Coordinates of C-alpha atoms and ligand atoms in Angstrom, one line a residue:
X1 CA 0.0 0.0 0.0
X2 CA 1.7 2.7 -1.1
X3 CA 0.3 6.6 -0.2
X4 CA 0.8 9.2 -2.8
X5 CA 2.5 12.5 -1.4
X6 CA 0.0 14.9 -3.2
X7 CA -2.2 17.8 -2.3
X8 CA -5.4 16.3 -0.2
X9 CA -8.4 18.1 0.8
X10 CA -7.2 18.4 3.9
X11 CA -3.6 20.8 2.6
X12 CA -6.0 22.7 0.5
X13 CA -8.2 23.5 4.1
X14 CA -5.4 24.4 5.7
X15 CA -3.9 26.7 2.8
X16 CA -7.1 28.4 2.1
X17 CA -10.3 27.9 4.6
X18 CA -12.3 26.8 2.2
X19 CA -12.5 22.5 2.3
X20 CA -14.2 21.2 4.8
X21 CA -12.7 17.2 5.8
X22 CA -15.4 14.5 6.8
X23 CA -13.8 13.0 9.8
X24 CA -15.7 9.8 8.8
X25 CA -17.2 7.9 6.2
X26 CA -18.9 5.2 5.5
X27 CA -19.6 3.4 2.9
X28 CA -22.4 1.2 1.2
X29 CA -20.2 -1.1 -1.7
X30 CA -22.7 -1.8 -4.4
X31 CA -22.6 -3.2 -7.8
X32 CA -20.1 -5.8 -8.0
X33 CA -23.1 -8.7 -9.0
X34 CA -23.5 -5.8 -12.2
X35 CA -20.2 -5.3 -12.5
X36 CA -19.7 -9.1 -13.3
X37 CA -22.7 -9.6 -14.9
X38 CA -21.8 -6.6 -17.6
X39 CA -18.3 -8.3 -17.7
X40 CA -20.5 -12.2 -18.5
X41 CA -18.0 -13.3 -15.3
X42 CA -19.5 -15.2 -12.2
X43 CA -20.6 -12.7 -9.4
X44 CA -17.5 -14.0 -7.1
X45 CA -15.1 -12.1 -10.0
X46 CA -17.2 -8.9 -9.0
X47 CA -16.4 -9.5 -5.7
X48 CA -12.7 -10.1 -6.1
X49 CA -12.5 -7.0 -8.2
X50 CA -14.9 -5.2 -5.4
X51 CA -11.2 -6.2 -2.5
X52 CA -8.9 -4.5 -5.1
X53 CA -11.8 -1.1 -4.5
X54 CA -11.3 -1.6 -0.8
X55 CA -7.7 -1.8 -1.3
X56 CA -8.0 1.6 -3.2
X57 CA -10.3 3.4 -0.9
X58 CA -8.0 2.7 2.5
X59 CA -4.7 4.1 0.6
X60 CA -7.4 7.3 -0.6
X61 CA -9.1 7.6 3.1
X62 CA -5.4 7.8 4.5
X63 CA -4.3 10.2 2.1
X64 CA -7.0 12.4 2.0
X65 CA -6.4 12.1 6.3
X66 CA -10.1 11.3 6.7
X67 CA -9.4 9.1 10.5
X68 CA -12.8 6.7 10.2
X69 CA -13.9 5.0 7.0
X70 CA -16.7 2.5 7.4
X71 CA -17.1 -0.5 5.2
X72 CA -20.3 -2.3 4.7
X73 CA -19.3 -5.4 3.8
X74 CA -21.6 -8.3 4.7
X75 CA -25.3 -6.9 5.6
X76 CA -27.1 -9.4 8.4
X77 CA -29.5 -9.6 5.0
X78 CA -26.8 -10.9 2.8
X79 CA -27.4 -14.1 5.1
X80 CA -29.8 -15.0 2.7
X81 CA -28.0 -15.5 -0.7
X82 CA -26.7 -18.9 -2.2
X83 CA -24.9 -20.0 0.0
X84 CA -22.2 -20.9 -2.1
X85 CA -21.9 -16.3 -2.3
X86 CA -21.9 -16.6 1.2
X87 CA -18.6 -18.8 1.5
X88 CA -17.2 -16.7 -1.8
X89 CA -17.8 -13.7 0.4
X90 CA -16.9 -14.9 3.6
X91 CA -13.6 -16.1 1.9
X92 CA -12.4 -13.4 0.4
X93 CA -13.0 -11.5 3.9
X94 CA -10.8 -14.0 5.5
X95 CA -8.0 -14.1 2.7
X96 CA -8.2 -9.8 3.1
X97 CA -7.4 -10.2 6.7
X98 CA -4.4 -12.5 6.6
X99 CA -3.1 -11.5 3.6
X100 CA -3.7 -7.6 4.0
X101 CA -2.9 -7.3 8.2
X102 CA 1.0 -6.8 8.2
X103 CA 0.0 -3.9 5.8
X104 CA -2.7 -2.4 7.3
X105 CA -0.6 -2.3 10.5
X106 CA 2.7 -0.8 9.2
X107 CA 0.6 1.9 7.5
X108 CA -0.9 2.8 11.0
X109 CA -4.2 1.5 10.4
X110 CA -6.7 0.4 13.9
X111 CA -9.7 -2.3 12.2
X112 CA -12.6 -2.7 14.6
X113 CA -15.5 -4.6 13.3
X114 CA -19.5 -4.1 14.2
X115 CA -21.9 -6.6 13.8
X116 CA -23.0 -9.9 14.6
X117 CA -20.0 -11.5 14.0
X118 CA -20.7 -14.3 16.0
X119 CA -22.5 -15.8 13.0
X120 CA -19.2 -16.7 11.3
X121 CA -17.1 -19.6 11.6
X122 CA -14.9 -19.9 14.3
X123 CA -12.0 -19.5 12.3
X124 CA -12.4 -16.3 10.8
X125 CA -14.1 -14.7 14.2
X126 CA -10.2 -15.4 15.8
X127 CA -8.8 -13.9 12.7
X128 CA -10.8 -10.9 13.4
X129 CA -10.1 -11.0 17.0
X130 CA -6.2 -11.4 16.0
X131 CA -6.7 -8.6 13.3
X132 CA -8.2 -6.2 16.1
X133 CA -5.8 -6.7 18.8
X134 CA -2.8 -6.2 16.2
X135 CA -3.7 -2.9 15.7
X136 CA -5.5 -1.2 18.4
X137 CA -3.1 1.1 19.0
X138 CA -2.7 2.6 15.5
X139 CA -4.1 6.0 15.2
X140 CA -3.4 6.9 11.0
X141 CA -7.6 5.5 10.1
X142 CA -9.7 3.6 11.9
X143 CA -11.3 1.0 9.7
X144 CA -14.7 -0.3 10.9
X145 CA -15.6 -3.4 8.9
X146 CA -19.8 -3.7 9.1
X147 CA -19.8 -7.9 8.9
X148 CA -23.4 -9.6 10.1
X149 CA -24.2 -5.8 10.3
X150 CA -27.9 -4.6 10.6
X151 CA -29.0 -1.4 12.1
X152 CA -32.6 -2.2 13.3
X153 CA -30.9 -5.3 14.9
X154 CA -28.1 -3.2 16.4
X155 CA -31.2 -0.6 17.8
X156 CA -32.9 -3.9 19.4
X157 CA -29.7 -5.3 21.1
X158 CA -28.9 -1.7 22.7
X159 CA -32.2 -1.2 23.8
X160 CA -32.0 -4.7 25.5
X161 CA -29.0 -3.9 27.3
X162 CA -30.4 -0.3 28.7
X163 CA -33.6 -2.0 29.9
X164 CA -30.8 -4.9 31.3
X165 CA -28.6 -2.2 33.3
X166 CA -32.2 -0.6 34.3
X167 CA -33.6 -4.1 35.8
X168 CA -30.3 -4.6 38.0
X169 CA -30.7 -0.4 39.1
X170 CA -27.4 0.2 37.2
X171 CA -28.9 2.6 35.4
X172 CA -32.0 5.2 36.3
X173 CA -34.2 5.7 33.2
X174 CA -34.1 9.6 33.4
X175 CA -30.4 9.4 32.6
X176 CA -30.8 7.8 29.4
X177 CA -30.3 10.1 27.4
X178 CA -29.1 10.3 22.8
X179 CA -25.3 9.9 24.1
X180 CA -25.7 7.1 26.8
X181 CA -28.0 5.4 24.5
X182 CA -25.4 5.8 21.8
X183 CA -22.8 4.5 23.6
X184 CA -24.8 1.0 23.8
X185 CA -24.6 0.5 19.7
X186 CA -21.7 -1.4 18.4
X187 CA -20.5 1.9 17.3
X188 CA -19.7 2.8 20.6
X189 CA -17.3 5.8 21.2
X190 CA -17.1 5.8 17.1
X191 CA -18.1 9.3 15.7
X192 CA -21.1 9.6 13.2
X193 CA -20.5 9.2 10.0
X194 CA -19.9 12.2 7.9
X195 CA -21.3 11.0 4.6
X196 CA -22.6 7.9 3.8
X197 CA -21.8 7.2 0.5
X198 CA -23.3 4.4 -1.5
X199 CA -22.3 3.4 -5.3
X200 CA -23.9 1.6 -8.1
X201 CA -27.0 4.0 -8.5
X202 CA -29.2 3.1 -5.4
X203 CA -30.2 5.5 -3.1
X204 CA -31.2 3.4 -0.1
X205 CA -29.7 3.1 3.4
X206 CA -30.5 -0.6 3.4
X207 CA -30.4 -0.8 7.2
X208 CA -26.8 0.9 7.7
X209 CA -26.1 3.0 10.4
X210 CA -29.7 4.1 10.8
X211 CA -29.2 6.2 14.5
X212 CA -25.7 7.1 13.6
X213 CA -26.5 8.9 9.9
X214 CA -29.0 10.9 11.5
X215 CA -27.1 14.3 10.3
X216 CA -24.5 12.5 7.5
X217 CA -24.6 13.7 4.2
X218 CA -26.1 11.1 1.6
X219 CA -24.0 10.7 -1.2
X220 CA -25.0 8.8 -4.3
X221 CA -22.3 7.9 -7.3
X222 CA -23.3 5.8 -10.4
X223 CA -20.2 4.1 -10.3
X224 CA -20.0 0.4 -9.8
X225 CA -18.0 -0.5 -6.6
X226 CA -15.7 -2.1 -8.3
X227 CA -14.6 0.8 -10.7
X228 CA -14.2 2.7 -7.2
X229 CA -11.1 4.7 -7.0
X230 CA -9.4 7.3 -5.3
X231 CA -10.9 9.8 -7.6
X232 CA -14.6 8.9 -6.8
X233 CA -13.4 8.9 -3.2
X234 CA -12.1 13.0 -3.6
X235 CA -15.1 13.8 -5.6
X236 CA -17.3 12.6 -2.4
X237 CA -15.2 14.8 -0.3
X238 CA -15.2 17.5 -2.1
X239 CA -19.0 17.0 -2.5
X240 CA -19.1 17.2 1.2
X241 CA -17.3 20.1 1.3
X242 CA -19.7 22.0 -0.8
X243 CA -22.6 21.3 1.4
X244 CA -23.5 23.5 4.2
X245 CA -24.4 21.6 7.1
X246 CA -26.5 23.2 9.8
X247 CA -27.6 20.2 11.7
X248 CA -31.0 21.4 11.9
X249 CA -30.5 25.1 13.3
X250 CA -31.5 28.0 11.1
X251 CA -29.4 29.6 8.4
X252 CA -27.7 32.6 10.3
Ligands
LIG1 C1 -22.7 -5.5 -3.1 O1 -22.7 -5.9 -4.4 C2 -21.5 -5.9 -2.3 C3 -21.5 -6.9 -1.4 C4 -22.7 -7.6 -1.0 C5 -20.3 -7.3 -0.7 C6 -19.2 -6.3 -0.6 C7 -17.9 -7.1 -0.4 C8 -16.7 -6.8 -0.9 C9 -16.4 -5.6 -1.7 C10 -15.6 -7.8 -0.7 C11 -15.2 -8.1 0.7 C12 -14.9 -7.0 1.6 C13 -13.8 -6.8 2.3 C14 -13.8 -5.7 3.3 C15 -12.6 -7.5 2.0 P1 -23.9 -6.8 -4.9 O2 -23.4 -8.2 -4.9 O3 -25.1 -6.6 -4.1 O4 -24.0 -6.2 -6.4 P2 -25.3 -6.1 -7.2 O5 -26.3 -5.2 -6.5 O6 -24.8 -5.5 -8.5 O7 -25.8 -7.5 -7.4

């Protein structure tokens, strides 16, 4: 992984005032099925083209100094495809992570994963275990791989454990407040996204960070994931940087 010395958003905000950095996003990889089927390849070449885009958008995220890009990589509906996409998938997650870990850690990146990962073999959940602890300390990008990952699920689970830590008095209901509640979400001490960016055409959310986007930026591109590249990923932040976000107050 090699990160290109040239001018990022981030020089040209601190040369003229004028760009505004996301300090996260996340994003919704979509398209590789099309991207095979226009190529008459099996949907599992899409998806090993869609690794090489992943590839490309961790060098662009570290260049452009954006510190937390989400990847929505296996939705909890994805569960429901052939299974032989399933092991494809899971696969190619598991040969990213070992062959992809040395990198990712000598360029400074922390990986964190949300989700129910406890739906994956055994194998890969120590490799992400192993992958996590390798790099905890890295502070270049935080990379937050969404595996098993569904929002309304994620909602559910953290309104179990507040009505958990309320039942055993740990916690008194008047306290509960947006940033306590947030805290229980697999997300955690994450900050929102940003922009959410999603490619291929589709402008959905498809049960991705559903609390966390409530003030992100939705960003649509044509592009097929796996044509993703560093460009793309600069015309999304500089697309962000055009907008004027107000979260909800009035224009002054
Ligand atoms: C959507 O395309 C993409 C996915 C379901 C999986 C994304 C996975 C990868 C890019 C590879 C593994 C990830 C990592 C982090 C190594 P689709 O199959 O829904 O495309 P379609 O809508 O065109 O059919």
């Amino acid at each position: 992984m090699v990160i290109a010395q040239t001018q990022t958003a981030a020089d040209l905000a601190q040369t003229d005032g004028s760009a505004s950095v996301p300090s996260h996003v996340a994003i919704i990889m979509d398209g590789n099925g099309r991207w095979a089927k226009a190529r008459g390849l099996p949907r599992v070449a899409g998806h090993r083209a869609g690794v090489q885009a992943v590839r490309r958008t961790i060098e662009a995220a570290i260049k452009h100094h954006v510190g937390w890009l989400t990847l929505y990589a296996f939705s909890s509906e994805n569960w429901r495809r052939p299974a032989a996409e399933v092991s494809d998938l899971t696969g190619l997650l598991r040969r990213f992570i070992k062959s992809e870990l040395a990198e990712l850690d000598a360029n400074g990146v922390r990986l964190m994963v949300i989700g129910d990962r406890g739906r994956f073999d055994a194998d890969l959940q120590a490799e992400l275990a192993r992958a996590e602890a390798t790099t905890r300390n890295n502070t270049n990008l935080t990379l937050i791989v969404a595996l098993s990952y569904g929002a309304r699920a994620e909602i559910v689970t953290a309104v179990q454990a507040a009505l958990a830590e309320i039942t055993a008095g740990r916690l008194d209901i008047a306290s509960l407040d947006e940033a306590s509640f947030g805290r229980l979400l697999s997300t955690g001490d994450i900050p929102d996204p940003d922009v959410i960016l999603r490619t291929s055409g589709e402008q959905r959310l498809s049960n991705f960070l559903l609390w966390q986007s409530a003030y992100a930026e939705l960003v649509f591109t044509d592009v097929l994931w796996p044509d993703f590249t560093e460009e793309h990923f600069a015309a999304a932040l500089a697309e962000y940087a055009r907008r004027e976000r107000r979260f909800g107050a009035r224009p002054g």
